[in-house]
PDB file of C-alpha atoms in Angstrom:
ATOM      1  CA  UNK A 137     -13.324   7.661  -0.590  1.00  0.00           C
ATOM      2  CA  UNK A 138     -10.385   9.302  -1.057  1.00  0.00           C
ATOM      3  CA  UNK A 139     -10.417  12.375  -3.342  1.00  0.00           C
ATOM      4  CA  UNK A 140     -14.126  13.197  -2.303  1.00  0.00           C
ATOM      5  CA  UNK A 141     -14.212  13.405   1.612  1.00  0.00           C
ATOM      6  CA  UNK A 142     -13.387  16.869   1.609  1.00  0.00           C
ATOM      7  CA  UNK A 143     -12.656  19.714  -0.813  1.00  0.00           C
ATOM      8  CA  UNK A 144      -9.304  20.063   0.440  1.00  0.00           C
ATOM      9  CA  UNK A 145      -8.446  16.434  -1.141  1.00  0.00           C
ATOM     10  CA  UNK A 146     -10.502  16.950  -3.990  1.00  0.00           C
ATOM     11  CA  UNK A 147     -14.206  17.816  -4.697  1.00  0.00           C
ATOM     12  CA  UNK A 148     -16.596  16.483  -1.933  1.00  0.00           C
ATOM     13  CA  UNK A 149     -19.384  14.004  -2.998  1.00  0.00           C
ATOM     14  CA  UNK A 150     -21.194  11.089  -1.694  1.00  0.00           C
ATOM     15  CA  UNK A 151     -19.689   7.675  -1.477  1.00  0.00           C
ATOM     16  CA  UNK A 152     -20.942   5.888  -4.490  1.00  0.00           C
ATOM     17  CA  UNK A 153     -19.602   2.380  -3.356  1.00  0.00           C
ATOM     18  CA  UNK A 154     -19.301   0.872  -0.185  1.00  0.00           C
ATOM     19  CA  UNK A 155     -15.500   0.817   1.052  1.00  0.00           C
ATOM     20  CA  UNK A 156     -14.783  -2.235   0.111  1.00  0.00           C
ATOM     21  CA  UNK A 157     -11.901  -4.023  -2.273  1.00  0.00           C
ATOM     22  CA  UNK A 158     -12.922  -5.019  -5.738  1.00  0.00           C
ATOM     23  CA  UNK A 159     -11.593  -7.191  -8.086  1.00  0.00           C
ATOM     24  CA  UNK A 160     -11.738  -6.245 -11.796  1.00  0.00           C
ATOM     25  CA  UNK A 161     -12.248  -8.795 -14.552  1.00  0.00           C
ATOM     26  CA  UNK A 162     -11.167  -7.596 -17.904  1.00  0.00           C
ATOM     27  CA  UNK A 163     -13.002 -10.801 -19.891  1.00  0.00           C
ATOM     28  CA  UNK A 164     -16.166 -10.489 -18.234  1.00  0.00           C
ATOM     29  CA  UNK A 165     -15.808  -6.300 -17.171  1.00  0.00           C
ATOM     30  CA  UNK A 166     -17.387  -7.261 -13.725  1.00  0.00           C
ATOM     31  CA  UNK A 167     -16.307  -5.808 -10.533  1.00  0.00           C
ATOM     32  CA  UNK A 168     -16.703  -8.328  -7.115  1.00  0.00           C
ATOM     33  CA  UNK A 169     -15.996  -7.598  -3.837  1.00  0.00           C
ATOM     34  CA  UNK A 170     -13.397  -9.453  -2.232  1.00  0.00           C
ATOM     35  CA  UNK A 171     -12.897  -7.893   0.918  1.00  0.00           C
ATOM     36  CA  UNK A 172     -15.434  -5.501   3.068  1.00  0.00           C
ATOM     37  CA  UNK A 173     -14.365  -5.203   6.125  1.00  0.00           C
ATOM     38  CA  UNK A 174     -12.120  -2.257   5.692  1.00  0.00           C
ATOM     39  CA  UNK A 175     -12.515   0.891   7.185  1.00  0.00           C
ATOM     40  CA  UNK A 176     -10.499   3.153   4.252  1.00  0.00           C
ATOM     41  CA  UNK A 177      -8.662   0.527   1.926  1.00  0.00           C
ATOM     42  CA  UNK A 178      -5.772   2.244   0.306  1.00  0.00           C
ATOM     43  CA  UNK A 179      -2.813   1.050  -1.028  1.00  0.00           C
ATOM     44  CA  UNK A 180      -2.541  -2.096  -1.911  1.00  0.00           C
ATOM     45  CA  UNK A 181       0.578  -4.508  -3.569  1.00  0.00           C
ATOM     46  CA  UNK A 182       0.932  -8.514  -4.827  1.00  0.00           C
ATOM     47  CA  UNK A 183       3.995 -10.790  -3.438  1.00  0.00           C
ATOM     48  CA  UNK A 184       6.471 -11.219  -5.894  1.00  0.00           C
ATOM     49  CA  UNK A 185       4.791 -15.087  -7.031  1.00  0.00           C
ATOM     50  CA  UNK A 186       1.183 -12.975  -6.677  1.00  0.00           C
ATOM     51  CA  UNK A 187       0.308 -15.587  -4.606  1.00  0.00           C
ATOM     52  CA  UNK A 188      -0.221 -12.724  -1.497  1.00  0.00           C
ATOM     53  CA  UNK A 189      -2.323  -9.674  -1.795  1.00  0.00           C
ATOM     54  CA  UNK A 190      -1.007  -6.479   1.336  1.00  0.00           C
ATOM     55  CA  UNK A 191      -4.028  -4.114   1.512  1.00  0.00           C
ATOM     56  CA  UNK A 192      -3.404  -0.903   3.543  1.00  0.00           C
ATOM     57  CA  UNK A 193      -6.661   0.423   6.062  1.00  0.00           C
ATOM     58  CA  UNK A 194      -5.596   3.592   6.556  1.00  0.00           C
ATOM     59  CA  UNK A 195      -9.202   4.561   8.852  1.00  0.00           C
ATOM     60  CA  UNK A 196      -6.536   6.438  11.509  1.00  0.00           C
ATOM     61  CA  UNK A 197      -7.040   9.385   8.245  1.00  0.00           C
ATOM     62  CA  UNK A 198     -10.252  10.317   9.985  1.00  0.00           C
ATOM     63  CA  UNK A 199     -10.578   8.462  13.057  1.00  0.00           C
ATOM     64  CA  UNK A 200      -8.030   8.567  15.667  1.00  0.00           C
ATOM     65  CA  UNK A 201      -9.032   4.764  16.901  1.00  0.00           C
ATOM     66  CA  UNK A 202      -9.246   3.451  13.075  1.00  0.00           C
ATOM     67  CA  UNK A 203      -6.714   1.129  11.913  1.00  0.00           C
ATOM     68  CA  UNK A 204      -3.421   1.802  10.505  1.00  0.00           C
ATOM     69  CA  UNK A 205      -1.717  -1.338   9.202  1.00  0.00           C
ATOM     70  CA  UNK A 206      -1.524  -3.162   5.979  1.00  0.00           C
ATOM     71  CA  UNK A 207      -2.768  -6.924   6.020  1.00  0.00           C
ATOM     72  CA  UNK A 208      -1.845 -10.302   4.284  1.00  0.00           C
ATOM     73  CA  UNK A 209      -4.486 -11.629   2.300  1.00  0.00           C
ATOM     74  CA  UNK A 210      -3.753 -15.280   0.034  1.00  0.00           C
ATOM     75  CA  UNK A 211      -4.820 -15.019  -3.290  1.00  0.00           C
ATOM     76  CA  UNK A 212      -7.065 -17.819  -4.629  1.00  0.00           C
ATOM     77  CA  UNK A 213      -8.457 -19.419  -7.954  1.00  0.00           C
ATOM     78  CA  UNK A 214     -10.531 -17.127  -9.255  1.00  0.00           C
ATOM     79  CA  UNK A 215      -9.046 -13.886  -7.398  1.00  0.00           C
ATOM     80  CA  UNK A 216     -10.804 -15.191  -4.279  1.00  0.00           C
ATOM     81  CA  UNK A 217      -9.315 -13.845  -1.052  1.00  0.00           C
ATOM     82  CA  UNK A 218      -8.874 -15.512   2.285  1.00  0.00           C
ATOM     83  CA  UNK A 219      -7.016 -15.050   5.523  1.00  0.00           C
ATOM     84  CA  UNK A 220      -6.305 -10.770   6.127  1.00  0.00           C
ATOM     85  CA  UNK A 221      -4.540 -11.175   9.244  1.00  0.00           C
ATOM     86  CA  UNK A 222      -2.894  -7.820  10.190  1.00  0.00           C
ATOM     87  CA  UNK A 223       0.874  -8.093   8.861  1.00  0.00           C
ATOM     88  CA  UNK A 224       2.281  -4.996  10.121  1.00  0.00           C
ATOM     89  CA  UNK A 225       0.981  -1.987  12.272  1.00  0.00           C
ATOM     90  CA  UNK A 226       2.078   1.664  11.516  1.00  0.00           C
ATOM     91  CA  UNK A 227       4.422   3.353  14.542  1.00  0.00           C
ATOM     92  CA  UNK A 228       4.260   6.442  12.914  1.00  0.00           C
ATOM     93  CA  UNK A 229       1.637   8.237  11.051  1.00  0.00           C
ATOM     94  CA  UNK A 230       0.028   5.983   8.595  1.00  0.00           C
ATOM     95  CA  UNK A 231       0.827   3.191   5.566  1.00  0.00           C
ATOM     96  CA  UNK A 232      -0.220   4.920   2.242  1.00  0.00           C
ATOM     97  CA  UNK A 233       1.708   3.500  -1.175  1.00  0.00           C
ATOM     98  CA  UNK A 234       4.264   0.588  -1.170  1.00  0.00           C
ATOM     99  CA  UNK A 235       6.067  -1.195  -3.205  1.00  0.00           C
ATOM    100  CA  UNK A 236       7.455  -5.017  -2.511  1.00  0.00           C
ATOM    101  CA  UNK A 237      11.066  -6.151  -3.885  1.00  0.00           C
ATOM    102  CA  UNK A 238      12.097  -9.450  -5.497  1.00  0.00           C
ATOM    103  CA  UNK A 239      13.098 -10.550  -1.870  1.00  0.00           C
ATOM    104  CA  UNK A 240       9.177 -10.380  -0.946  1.00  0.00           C
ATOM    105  CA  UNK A 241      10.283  -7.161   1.309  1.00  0.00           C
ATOM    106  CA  UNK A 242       7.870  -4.526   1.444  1.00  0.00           C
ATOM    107  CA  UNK A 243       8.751  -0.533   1.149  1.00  0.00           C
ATOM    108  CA  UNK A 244       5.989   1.647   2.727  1.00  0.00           C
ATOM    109  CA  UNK A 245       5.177   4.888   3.122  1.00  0.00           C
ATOM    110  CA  UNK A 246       4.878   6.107   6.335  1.00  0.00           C
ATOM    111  CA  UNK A 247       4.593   9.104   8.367  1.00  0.00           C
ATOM    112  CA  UNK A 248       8.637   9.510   9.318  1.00  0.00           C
ATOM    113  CA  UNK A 249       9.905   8.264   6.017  1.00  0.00           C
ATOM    114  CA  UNK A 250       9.971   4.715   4.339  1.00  0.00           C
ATOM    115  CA  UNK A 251       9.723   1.474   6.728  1.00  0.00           C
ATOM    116  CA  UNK A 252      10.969  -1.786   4.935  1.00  0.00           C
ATOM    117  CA  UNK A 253       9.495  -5.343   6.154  1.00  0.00           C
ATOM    118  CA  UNK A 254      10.361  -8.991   5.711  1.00  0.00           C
ATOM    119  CA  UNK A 255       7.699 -11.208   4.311  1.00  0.00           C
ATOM    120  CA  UNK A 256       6.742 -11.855   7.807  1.00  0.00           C
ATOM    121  CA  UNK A 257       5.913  -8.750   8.809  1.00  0.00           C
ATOM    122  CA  UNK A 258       9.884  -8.082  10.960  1.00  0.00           C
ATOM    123  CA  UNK A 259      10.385  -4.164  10.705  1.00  0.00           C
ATOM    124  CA  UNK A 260      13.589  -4.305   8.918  1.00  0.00           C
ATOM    125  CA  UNK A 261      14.595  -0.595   9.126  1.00  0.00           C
ATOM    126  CA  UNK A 262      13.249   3.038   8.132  1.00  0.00           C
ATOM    127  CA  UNK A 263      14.397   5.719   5.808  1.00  0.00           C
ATOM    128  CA  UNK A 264      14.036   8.681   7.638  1.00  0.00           C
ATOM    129  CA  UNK A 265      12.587  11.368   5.678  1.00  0.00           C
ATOM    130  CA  UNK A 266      11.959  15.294   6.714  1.00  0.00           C
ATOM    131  CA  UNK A 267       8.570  15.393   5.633  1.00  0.00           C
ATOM    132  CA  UNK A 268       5.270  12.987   5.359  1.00  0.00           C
ATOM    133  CA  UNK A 269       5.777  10.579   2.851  1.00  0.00           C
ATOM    134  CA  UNK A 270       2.890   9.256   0.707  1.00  0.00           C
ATOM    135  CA  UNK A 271       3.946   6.779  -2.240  1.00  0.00           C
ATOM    136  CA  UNK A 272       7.432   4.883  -3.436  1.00  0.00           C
ATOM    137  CA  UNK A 273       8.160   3.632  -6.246  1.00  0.00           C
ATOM    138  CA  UNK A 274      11.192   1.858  -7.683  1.00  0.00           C
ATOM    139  CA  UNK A 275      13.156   2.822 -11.192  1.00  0.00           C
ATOM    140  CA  UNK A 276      15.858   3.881 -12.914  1.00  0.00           C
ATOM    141  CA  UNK A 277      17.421   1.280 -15.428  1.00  0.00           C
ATOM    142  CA  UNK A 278      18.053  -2.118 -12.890  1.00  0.00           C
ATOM    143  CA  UNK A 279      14.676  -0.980 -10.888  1.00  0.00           C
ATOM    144  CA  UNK A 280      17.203  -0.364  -7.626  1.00  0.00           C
ATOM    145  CA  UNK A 281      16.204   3.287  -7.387  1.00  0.00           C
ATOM    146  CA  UNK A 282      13.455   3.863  -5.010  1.00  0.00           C
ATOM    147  CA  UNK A 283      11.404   6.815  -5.408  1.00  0.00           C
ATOM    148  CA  UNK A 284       9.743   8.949  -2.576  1.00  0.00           C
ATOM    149  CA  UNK A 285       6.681  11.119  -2.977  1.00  0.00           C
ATOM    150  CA  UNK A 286       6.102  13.400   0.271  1.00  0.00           C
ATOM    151  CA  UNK A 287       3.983  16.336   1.234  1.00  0.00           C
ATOM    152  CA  UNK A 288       6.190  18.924  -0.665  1.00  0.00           C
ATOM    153  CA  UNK A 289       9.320  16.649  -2.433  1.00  0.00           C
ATOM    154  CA  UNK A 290      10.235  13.990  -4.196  1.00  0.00           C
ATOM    155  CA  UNK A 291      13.194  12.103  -3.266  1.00  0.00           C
ATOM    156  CA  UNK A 292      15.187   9.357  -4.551  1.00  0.00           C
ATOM    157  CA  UNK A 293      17.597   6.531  -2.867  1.00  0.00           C
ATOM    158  CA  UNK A 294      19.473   3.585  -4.464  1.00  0.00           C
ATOM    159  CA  UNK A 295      19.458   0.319  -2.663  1.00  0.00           C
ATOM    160  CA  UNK A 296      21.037  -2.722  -2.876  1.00  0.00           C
ATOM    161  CA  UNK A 297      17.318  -4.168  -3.697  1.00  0.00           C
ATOM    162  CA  UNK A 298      15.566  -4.747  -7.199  1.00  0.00           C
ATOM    163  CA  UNK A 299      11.807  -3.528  -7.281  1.00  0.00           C
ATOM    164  CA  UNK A 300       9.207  -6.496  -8.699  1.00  0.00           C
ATOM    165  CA  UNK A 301       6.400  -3.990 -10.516  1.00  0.00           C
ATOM    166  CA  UNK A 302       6.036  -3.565 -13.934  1.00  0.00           C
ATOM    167  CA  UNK A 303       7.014  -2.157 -16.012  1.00  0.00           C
TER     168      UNK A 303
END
């Protein structure tokens, strides 16, 4: 629903879907639902094997009691989802875009800068940031460059980790 809640984040329409996660098949162009109990699903990242799927519910956006934590979903044959148990919880502001790294650590967005976790779920350590930060990515030539998107700047950090996305 992002985008269309308000005309401050975009233009404001109806929800056309429930807020739910979808899967995409390419052969058969069909979308399923493979999660719906979500208040505002956001951003979402595989485990470096794929074989775990972190889904953001960022419903804290527009109601102070919603949920702000990313949970740990297994992947299944087909795409099929099961478990969802709450991996980590947001101590300041809200998860938005992450990124994991070939350790299986994940690098989130936050509302005080960048928190890093262990693949189960240990707050590792923050990078403090001035401003709210809303996506990271990682780059630059050995993909140890993590980039920073926040309210009015982009920043960059290297770090002695190797981002898993493509390309």
């Amino acid at each position: 629903g992002y985008g269309i809640m308000l005309n401050y984040e975009g233009h404001r329409a109806k929800y056309e879907l429930p807020t739910n996660v979808y899967r995409f098949d390419p052969d058969s162009g069909q979308a399923t639902v493979v999660a719906d109990d979500f208040v505002r699903p956001n951003g979402l990242c595989f485990s470096p094997d794929e074989s775990q799927l972190y889904i953001t519910d960022t419903g804290a956006s527009h109601d102070p009691e919603g949920p702000r934590h990313i949970r740990a979903f297994k992947v299944g044959k087909g795409g099929k989802l099961s478990g969802g148990k709450v991996f980590a919880v947001c101590d300041a502001g809200l998860f938005d875009g992450f990124r994991l790294d070939e350790d299986g650590n994940i690098w989130s967005s936050a509302g005080d800068g960048v928190h890093c976790f262990s693949p189960k779920g240990e707050l590792l350590g923050k990078i403090k940031v001035p401003e709210v930060v809303s996506n990271v990515t990682f780059g630059g030539p050995k993909k140890n460059r993590l980039f920073i998107t926040a309210t009015t700047s982009l920043y960059a950090i290297y770090l002695n980790r190797r981002g898993v996305q493509w390309p």
